[in-house]
Short mmCIF file of C-alpha atoms and ligand atoms in Angstrom, two decimals:
data_model
loop_
_atom_site.label_atom_id
_atom_site.label_comp_id
_atom_site.label_asym_id
_atom_site.label_seq_id
_atom_site.Cartn_x
_atom_site.Cartn_y
_atom_site.Cartn_z
CA MET A 1 -10.94 79.60 -1.95
CA LEU A 2 -10.15 81.33 1.32
CA VAL A 3 -10.11 79.25 4.51
CA ILE A 4 -10.24 81.27 7.72
CA GLY A 5 -8.48 79.77 10.74
CA GLY A 6 -5.25 78.05 11.65
CA GLY A 7 -5.98 74.78 13.39
CA GLY A 8 -6.31 71.10 12.52
CA ARG A 9 -9.86 71.58 11.24
CA GLU A 10 -8.67 74.26 8.82
CA HIS A 11 -5.80 72.03 7.70
CA VAL A 12 -8.19 69.22 6.73
CA LEU A 13 -10.53 71.74 5.05
CA ALA A 14 -7.67 73.27 3.04
CA TRP A 15 -6.29 69.82 2.18
CA ALA A 16 -9.64 68.52 0.94
CA LEU A 17 -10.41 71.71 -0.99
CA ALA A 18 -7.00 71.62 -2.66
CA LEU A 19 -7.85 68.13 -3.98
CA SER A 20 -10.81 69.49 -5.95
CA PRO A 21 -10.26 69.92 -9.68
CA HIS A 22 -12.47 73.05 -9.46
CA VAL A 23 -10.05 74.80 -7.14
CA GLU A 24 -7.13 76.72 -8.65
CA GLU A 25 -5.62 77.92 -5.41
CA VAL A 26 -6.44 77.73 -1.72
CA LEU A 27 -5.65 80.73 0.47
CA ALA A 28 -5.67 80.49 4.24
CA ALA A 29 -5.56 83.15 6.93
CA PRO A 30 -3.70 82.87 9.21
CA GLY A 31 -3.04 79.13 8.53
CA ASN A 32 -0.16 77.24 10.12
CA ALA A 33 2.96 75.36 9.04
CA GLY A 34 0.97 72.36 7.75
CA ILE A 35 -1.64 74.42 5.94
CA ALA A 36 1.22 76.24 4.19
CA ARG A 37 1.89 73.01 2.26
CA VAL A 38 -1.51 73.11 0.56
CA ALA A 39 -2.40 76.82 0.64
CA ARG A 40 -0.93 80.29 0.28
CA LEU A 41 -0.99 81.94 3.69
CA LEU A 42 -2.25 85.45 4.32
CA ALA A 43 -2.14 87.49 7.51
CA LEU A 44 -5.55 87.63 9.19
CA PRO A 45 -6.72 91.20 9.83
CA ASP A 46 -8.40 91.78 13.22
CA ASP A 47 -11.50 93.38 11.80
CA VAL A 48 -14.12 91.25 9.99
CA HIS A 49 -14.71 93.98 7.38
CA ALA A 50 -11.00 94.04 6.57
CA VAL A 51 -11.05 90.23 6.16
CA ALA A 52 -13.98 90.45 3.75
CA ALA A 53 -12.27 93.26 1.80
CA MET A 54 -9.14 91.08 1.57
CA ALA A 55 -11.25 88.24 0.11
CA VAL A 56 -12.62 90.60 -2.53
CA ARG A 57 -9.12 91.86 -3.35
CA GLU A 58 -7.87 88.28 -3.73
CA ARG A 59 -10.84 87.50 -6.04
CA VAL A 60 -11.90 84.60 -3.86
CA ASP A 61 -14.87 82.49 -5.05
CA LEU A 62 -15.79 81.06 -1.67
CA VAL A 63 -14.87 81.94 1.91
CA VAL A 64 -14.93 79.00 4.33
CA ILE A 65 -14.89 80.06 7.97
CA GLY A 66 -13.43 77.39 10.28
CA PRO A 67 -13.62 78.57 13.90
CA GLU A 68 -16.49 79.96 15.95
CA ALA A 69 -14.91 83.28 17.02
CA PRO A 70 -14.97 84.98 13.57
CA LEU A 71 -18.51 83.66 12.99
CA VAL A 72 -19.67 85.14 16.28
CA ALA A 73 -17.88 88.39 15.34
CA GLY A 74 -19.94 88.61 12.13
CA LEU A 75 -17.43 87.61 9.45
CA ALA A 76 -20.05 85.74 7.41
CA ASP A 77 -22.30 88.83 7.47
CA ALA A 78 -19.38 91.06 6.39
CA CYS A 79 -18.59 88.70 3.46
CA THR A 80 -22.25 88.49 2.39
CA ALA A 81 -22.50 92.30 2.47
CA LEU A 82 -19.67 92.46 -0.09
CA GLY A 83 -21.34 89.90 -2.35
CA LEU A 84 -18.99 87.02 -1.51
CA ALA A 85 -20.17 83.41 -1.30
CA VAL A 86 -19.47 82.29 2.26
CA TYR A 87 -19.73 78.97 4.06
CA GLY A 88 -20.56 79.72 7.69
CA PRO A 89 -23.57 81.15 9.53
CA SER A 90 -24.44 84.75 10.35
CA ALA A 91 -23.61 86.17 13.77
CA ALA A 92 -27.32 85.90 14.67
CA ALA A 93 -27.32 82.15 13.94
CA ALA A 94 -23.92 81.72 15.64
CA ARG A 95 -25.56 82.65 18.98
CA LEU A 96 -26.45 78.94 19.18
CA GLU A 97 -22.79 78.41 20.07
CA ALA A 98 -21.81 81.82 21.43
CA SER A 99 -24.17 81.63 24.39
CA LYS A 100 -25.11 78.42 26.13
CA ALA A 101 -27.81 80.34 28.01
CA TYR A 102 -29.30 81.45 24.67
CA SER A 103 -29.02 77.96 23.16
CA LYS A 104 -30.67 76.22 26.14
CA ASP A 105 -33.54 78.73 26.07
CA PHE A 106 -33.73 78.25 22.29
CA MET A 107 -34.05 74.46 22.72
CA ALA A 108 -36.77 74.95 25.33
CA ARG A 109 -38.66 77.37 23.03
CA HIS A 110 -38.50 75.02 20.06
CA GLY A 111 -39.15 71.71 21.80
CA VAL A 112 -35.66 70.28 21.14
CA PRO A 113 -34.88 67.49 23.65
CA THR A 114 -32.12 68.49 26.07
CA ALA A 115 -31.23 68.09 29.75
CA PRO A 116 -33.23 70.18 32.26
CA PHE A 117 -31.35 73.37 33.12
CA ARG A 118 -31.27 76.65 35.01
CA ILE A 119 -29.33 79.78 34.10
CA PHE A 120 -27.61 81.79 36.86
CA ARG A 121 -26.13 85.28 36.97
CA HIS A 122 -25.17 85.27 40.67
CA ALA A 123 -22.76 82.82 42.29
CA ALA A 124 -24.68 82.64 45.59
CA VAL A 125 -27.93 81.67 43.84
CA ALA A 126 -26.15 79.05 41.70
CA ARG A 127 -24.43 77.62 44.78
CA ALA A 128 -27.73 77.38 46.65
CA HIS A 129 -29.24 75.59 43.63
CA VAL A 130 -26.52 72.93 43.39
CA GLU A 131 -26.56 72.46 47.18
CA ALA A 132 -30.32 71.89 47.06
CA HIS A 133 -30.35 69.63 43.99
CA GLY A 134 -27.23 67.53 44.51
CA ALA A 135 -24.93 65.80 42.07
CA PRO A 136 -23.98 64.60 39.52
CA VAL A 137 -24.57 67.84 37.73
CA VAL A 138 -23.03 69.73 34.81
CA ILE A 139 -21.74 73.31 35.15
CA LYS A 140 -21.21 75.25 31.91
CA VAL A 141 -19.96 78.76 31.37
CA SER A 142 -22.25 80.45 28.91
CA GLY A 143 -19.70 82.09 26.59
CA LEU A 144 -17.10 80.62 24.20
CA ALA A 145 -14.43 78.62 26.02
CA GLY A 146 -12.63 76.60 23.35
CA GLY A 147 -14.32 73.37 24.47
CA LYS A 148 -13.07 73.84 28.02
CA GLY A 149 -16.11 75.53 29.56
CA VAL A 150 -17.93 72.39 30.73
CA HIS A 151 -17.42 70.77 34.11
CA VAL A 152 -19.07 67.52 35.16
CA ALA A 153 -19.31 67.49 38.97
CA HIS A 154 -19.83 64.14 40.66
CA ASP A 155 -20.45 65.57 44.14
CA VAL A 156 -21.88 68.77 45.56
CA ALA A 157 -18.53 70.11 46.79
CA ALA A 158 -17.08 69.80 43.26
CA ALA A 159 -20.19 71.46 41.83
CA VAL A 160 -19.86 74.39 44.23
CA ARG A 161 -16.16 74.72 43.35
CA ALA A 162 -17.00 74.70 39.62
CA VAL A 163 -19.68 77.38 40.09
CA ASP A 164 -17.26 79.57 42.06
CA ALA A 165 -14.44 79.02 39.57
CA ALA A 166 -16.70 80.04 36.67
CA PHE A 167 -17.84 83.29 38.32
CA ASP A 168 -14.34 84.02 39.69
CA ALA A 169 -12.95 83.69 36.15
CA GLY A 170 -15.22 86.57 35.14
CA HIS A 171 -18.05 84.68 33.42
CA ASP A 172 -21.33 86.44 34.11
CA GLU A 173 -23.70 83.62 33.11
CA VAL A 174 -23.49 79.99 34.17
CA VAL A 175 -25.76 77.15 33.11
CA VAL A 176 -26.39 74.31 35.57
CA GLU A 177 -27.93 71.29 33.94
CA GLY A 178 -28.84 67.69 34.56
CA PHE A 179 -26.21 64.99 34.00
CA LEU A 180 -27.17 62.68 31.15
CA VAL A 181 -26.02 59.08 30.97
CA GLY A 182 -25.20 57.50 27.61
CA GLN A 183 -22.75 57.60 24.71
CA GLU A 184 -21.85 61.00 23.33
CA VAL A 185 -21.69 61.42 19.54
CA SER A 186 -21.05 64.31 17.18
CA LEU A 187 -23.42 64.84 14.27
CA LEU A 188 -22.27 67.41 11.70
CA VAL A 189 -24.96 68.64 9.34
CA VAL A 190 -24.17 70.70 6.23
CA CYS A 191 -26.92 73.30 5.69
CA ASP A 192 -27.78 75.76 2.93
CA GLY A 193 -30.69 77.48 4.66
CA ARG A 194 -33.25 75.00 3.28
CA THR A 195 -31.65 71.59 2.77
CA ALA A 196 -29.63 69.83 5.48
CA LEU A 197 -27.29 66.88 4.81
CA PRO A 198 -26.01 64.83 7.75
CA LEU A 199 -22.40 63.68 7.56
CA ARG A 200 -21.05 60.46 9.07
CA LEU A 201 -21.42 60.27 12.86
CA ALA A 202 -18.19 60.69 14.82
CA GLN A 203 -17.17 60.31 18.45
CA ASP A 204 -14.76 62.66 20.19
CA HIS A 205 -12.78 62.06 23.38
CA LYS A 206 -12.96 65.36 25.19
CA GLN A 207 -11.32 64.60 28.49
CA ALA A 208 -7.58 64.85 28.85
CA PHE A 209 -6.79 61.34 30.06
CA ASP A 210 -7.52 57.72 29.17
CA GLY A 211 -10.79 56.35 30.52
CA ASP A 212 -12.49 59.76 30.09
CA VAL A 213 -11.06 61.32 33.19
CA GLY A 214 -9.39 64.67 33.81
CA PRO A 215 -10.19 68.15 32.56
CA MET A 216 -12.09 68.92 29.38
CA THR A 217 -10.04 69.72 26.29
CA GLY A 218 -10.88 70.84 22.78
CA GLY A 219 -10.84 67.12 21.84
CA MET A 220 -8.10 64.48 22.15
CA GLY A 221 -9.12 62.20 19.31
CA THR A 222 -11.98 61.01 17.16
CA ILE A 223 -13.33 57.96 15.43
CA ALA A 224 -15.83 57.60 12.57
CA PRO A 225 -18.17 56.21 11.50
CA VAL A 226 -20.02 55.43 14.68
CA ASP A 227 -22.74 52.79 14.48
CA LEU A 228 -24.61 53.76 17.65
CA LEU A 229 -27.36 55.15 15.41
CA ASP A 230 -28.47 53.39 12.24
CA GLU A 231 -29.95 55.15 9.22
CA ASP A 232 -33.40 55.31 10.87
CA GLY A 233 -31.82 56.65 14.04
CA VAL A 234 -30.13 59.48 12.12
CA ALA A 235 -33.40 60.19 10.27
CA ASP A 236 -35.13 60.41 13.66
CA VAL A 237 -32.51 62.90 14.92
CA MET A 238 -32.98 64.94 11.74
CA ARG A 239 -36.75 65.03 12.32
CA ARG A 240 -36.83 65.58 16.08
CA ILE A 241 -33.74 67.75 16.54
CA VAL A 242 -32.21 69.16 13.34
CA GLU A 243 -35.41 70.26 11.59
CA PRO A 244 -36.90 72.09 14.61
CA THR A 245 -33.51 73.71 15.20
CA LEU A 246 -33.18 74.98 11.63
CA ALA A 247 -36.83 76.08 11.57
CA GLY A 248 -36.25 77.92 14.87
CA VAL A 249 -33.14 79.69 13.57
CA ARG A 250 -35.08 80.70 10.44
CA ALA A 251 -37.99 81.99 12.51
CA GLU A 252 -35.68 83.97 14.82
CA GLY A 253 -33.39 85.58 12.28
CA ALA A 254 -31.44 84.36 9.32
CA PRO A 255 -31.47 80.90 7.70
CA PHE A 256 -28.57 78.70 8.81
CA VAL A 257 -25.82 78.28 6.21
CA GLY A 258 -22.81 76.27 7.29
CA THR A 259 -22.16 73.31 9.56
CA LEU A 260 -24.59 72.74 12.39
CA PHE A 261 -22.69 70.47 14.76
CA ILE A 262 -24.87 68.79 17.32
CA GLY A 263 -23.30 67.24 20.37
CA LEU A 264 -25.76 64.43 21.15
CA MET A 265 -26.10 62.19 24.15
CA LEU A 266 -27.75 58.90 23.26
CA THR A 267 -29.71 58.27 26.45
CA ALA A 268 -32.07 55.45 27.34
CA GLY A 269 -34.85 57.99 26.71
CA GLY A 270 -33.59 58.83 23.21
CA PRO A 271 -31.07 61.30 21.75
CA MET A 272 -30.75 64.63 23.57
CA VAL A 273 -28.77 67.73 22.64
CA LEU A 274 -25.76 68.45 24.83
CA GLU A 275 -24.74 71.50 22.84
CA TYR A 276 -24.79 73.16 19.47
CA ASN A 277 -21.74 74.33 17.59
CA VAL A 278 -21.93 76.30 14.39
CA ARG A 279 -18.86 74.97 12.56
CA PHE A 280 -17.07 71.72 11.83
CA GLY A 281 -15.84 69.89 14.92
CA ASP A 282 -12.15 69.74 15.63
CA PRO A 283 -10.99 66.92 15.55
CA GLU A 284 -14.27 65.52 14.14
CA ALA A 285 -13.50 67.10 10.74
CA GLN A 286 -10.18 65.22 10.69
CA VAL A 287 -12.02 61.89 10.49
CA VAL A 288 -15.26 62.80 8.71
CA LEU A 289 -13.76 64.72 5.77
CA PRO A 290 -11.13 62.09 4.84
CA LEU A 291 -14.02 59.59 4.58
CA LEU A 292 -16.00 61.88 2.27
CA GLU A 293 -15.70 61.01 -1.40
CA THR A 294 -17.87 63.90 -2.62
CA ASP A 295 -15.79 66.87 -3.79
CA LEU A 296 -15.65 69.22 -0.77
CA TYR A 297 -15.62 72.34 -2.92
CA GLU A 298 -18.83 71.21 -4.66
CA LEU A 299 -20.44 70.49 -1.30
CA LEU A 300 -19.49 73.74 0.45
CA HIS A 301 -20.10 75.92 -2.60
CA ALA A 302 -23.54 74.34 -3.03
CA ALA A 303 -24.29 74.99 0.65
CA ALA A 304 -23.17 78.62 0.36
CA THR A 305 -25.35 79.20 -2.72
CA GLY A 306 -28.55 77.34 -1.84
CA GLY A 307 -27.82 74.32 -4.04
CA LEU A 308 -27.47 71.42 -1.60
CA HIS A 309 -30.54 69.62 -2.99
CA ALA A 310 -28.40 68.72 -6.04
CA ILE A 311 -25.56 67.17 -3.99
CA ASP A 312 -25.15 63.48 -3.55
CA LEU A 313 -23.00 62.54 -0.56
CA ARG A 314 -20.69 59.62 -1.32
CA TRP A 315 -18.52 57.93 1.32
CA ARG A 316 -15.45 55.75 1.32
CA GLY A 317 -15.86 52.38 3.01
CA GLY A 318 -13.92 51.59 6.16
CA ALA A 319 -13.25 53.95 9.02
CA ALA A 320 -11.02 56.80 10.14
CA ALA A 321 -9.37 57.58 13.47
CA CYS A 322 -7.60 60.75 14.58
CA VAL A 323 -5.21 60.83 17.54
CA VAL A 324 -4.28 64.27 18.87
CA MET A 325 -0.70 64.90 19.96
CA ALA A 326 -0.81 67.74 22.47
CA ALA A 327 1.83 69.69 24.34
CA PRO A 328 2.91 68.33 27.73
CA GLY A 329 0.58 69.86 30.35
CA TYR A 330 -2.30 70.54 27.93
CA PRO A 331 -5.05 71.66 28.66
CA GLY A 332 -3.20 73.46 31.47
CA PRO A 333 -0.13 75.64 31.00
CA HIS A 334 2.20 74.14 28.42
CA PRO A 335 5.43 74.99 26.64
CA VAL A 336 5.64 75.95 22.97
CA GLY A 337 8.59 75.75 20.59
CA ILE A 338 9.09 71.96 20.98
CA ALA A 339 10.86 70.52 17.92
CA LEU A 340 8.66 68.22 15.82
CA ASP A 341 9.88 65.50 13.50
CA VAL A 342 7.14 64.24 11.18
CA PRO A 343 8.52 61.57 8.81
CA ASP A 344 7.40 61.82 5.16
CA ASP A 345 6.78 58.08 4.79
CA LEU A 346 4.02 57.45 7.35
CA GLY A 347 1.96 55.64 4.75
CA ARG A 348 -0.65 56.47 2.13
CA ASP A 349 -3.56 56.20 4.51
CA VAL A 350 -2.05 58.45 7.17
CA LEU A 351 -2.72 62.18 7.17
CA VAL A 352 -1.00 64.43 9.68
CA PHE A 353 -3.06 67.57 10.24
CA HIS A 354 -1.30 70.46 11.94
CA ALA A 355 -3.07 72.37 14.71
CA GLY A 356 -0.63 74.47 16.76
CA THR A 357 2.55 74.41 14.67
CA ALA A 358 4.94 77.02 13.28
CA LEU A 359 8.20 77.19 11.37
CA GLU A 360 11.04 78.68 13.40
CA ARG A 361 14.11 79.35 11.27
CA GLY A 362 12.96 76.57 8.96
CA ARG A 363 12.37 74.11 11.82
CA LEU A 364 8.91 72.70 12.54
CA VAL A 365 7.95 73.44 16.17
CA SER A 366 4.88 73.30 18.39
CA ALA A 367 2.98 76.56 18.80
CA GLY A 368 -0.14 75.64 20.76
CA GLY A 369 -1.86 73.14 23.07
CA ARG A 370 -3.16 70.70 20.50
CA VAL A 371 -0.26 70.39 18.09
CA LEU A 372 -0.90 67.58 15.59
CA GLY A 373 -3.90 65.46 14.67
CA VAL A 374 -2.75 62.15 13.24
CA SER A 375 -5.54 60.68 11.12
CA ALA A 376 -5.54 57.26 9.52
CA LEU A 377 -7.96 55.44 7.27
CA GLY A 378 -8.46 51.72 7.79
CA SER A 379 -10.62 48.83 6.71
CA ASP A 380 -12.56 49.13 9.98
CA ARG A 381 -12.32 51.16 13.18
CA ALA A 382 -9.77 48.88 14.83
CA ASP A 383 -7.55 48.99 11.74
CA ALA A 384 -7.79 52.79 11.52
CA VAL A 385 -6.90 53.15 15.21
CA ARG A 386 -3.92 50.78 14.83
CA ARG A 387 -2.59 52.73 11.86
CA ALA A 388 -3.04 56.08 13.61
CA TYR A 389 -1.09 54.93 16.69
CA ALA A 390 1.63 53.34 14.53
CA ALA A 391 2.11 56.76 12.91
CA VAL A 392 2.00 58.61 16.26
CA ASP A 393 4.77 56.35 17.52
CA ARG A 394 7.02 57.36 14.64
CA ILE A 395 6.58 61.13 15.14
CA GLY A 396 9.29 62.91 17.12
CA PHE A 397 7.66 65.19 19.71
CA ALA A 398 9.32 65.18 23.15
CA GLY A 399 6.82 64.86 26.01
CA ALA A 400 3.77 64.74 23.74
CA HIS A 401 0.52 64.14 25.59
CA VAL A 402 -1.49 61.47 23.76
CA ARG A 403 -4.55 59.50 24.81
CA ARG A 404 -4.02 55.79 24.11
CA ASP A 405 -7.68 54.76 24.10
CA ILE A 406 -9.18 56.58 21.12
CA GLY A 407 -12.06 54.53 19.75
CA GLY A 408 -12.11 52.33 22.83
CA ARG A 409 -15.46 53.51 24.18
CA LEU A 410 -17.26 51.95 21.23
CA ASP A 411 -15.48 48.64 21.73
CA GLU A 412 -16.29 48.57 25.48
CA ARG A 413 -19.94 48.55 24.48
CA LYS A 414 -19.42 45.18 22.76
CA ALA A 415 -17.26 43.66 25.49
N1 LIG B 501 -14.41 68.44 19.17
C1 LIG B 501 -15.33 69.30 19.77
C2 LIG B 501 -15.47 70.61 19.16
O1 LIG B 501 -15.02 70.84 18.06
O2 LIG B 501 -16.06 71.48 19.77
#
């Protein structure tokens, strides 16, 4: 097995793959200090062809590509060209995430429900549009932005500022779309080009601060499962959103192999697509995969080789929560090199997934914005959240930025 990437998502992937009796050894490139406990780390070459050649040299049976950037750069295509089994879509299919302008046009072409939108290539035209149409409105840069490219503007002045900031930062395409009201959920679907299996629904908390305020981040914490859609509701999303999407990708290029991650807004008018991603969510993977009982190697290998129809997804009961511990100042400028003290005895149902960590002269230190994802399993969501925060409170990490309300949005609904 070779896992590509070095964040929390790749840590949970490597951890779950290492549990499989089919897997002799997990390799990871570049990995991080946590992944090093379950995998042998390799340096990650810059060029996708060199990565694929390295996988051949290491006699890897399956390449699992974690992040979007190598997918967009064509790593899956380079692996396929060398005869490797690979879990992750082609660069053509990865356009669903690489370009929001492309993905919104794609949804319009294929009748996938989404917010009304316009695409702009000139700041003055975009400004005139938001001034004429008012707020609230959502401003998105079209290209990859690590989850930080979306701005929800509640008044016209903020919308104009967001438009200007996007063009000033060098983005040449900006999407302006309608603001949708509802609960946001993440649906991850494992696909083999023909069969698509939905995983448990999760909910992320993307804004930096409690109460869903502040700037967008890569994700500050997750909870699963989410009962905002029942089995029929998920089946409806598969029929009205996932199937047309996969049929559209097939019709426009290559079949989709990998994780299709659909950011959904559950509106009064039904589920609508906020965005597509073409890989596991981070930190959605850190709650969904610990709940999965099915052997992850069997699942991903089946997806990579067209065999998903034979896979039976089995789930643990209860729930999982993940609380992200980020560097002080994240998602803005933040220090690195902060000493981390992660006790060994946090409990059997607690899993600490490393995101931005490194070993410095044998000492565990922070090396990024999101540093640790502390996941816990519990008998229900409240129990999982309690266990995750109890673990967070025992981890030494000076100045850590932590949201204290993970999972709370679902409870507000009941209050
Ligand atoms: N958690 C959101 C993402 O992975 O894009």
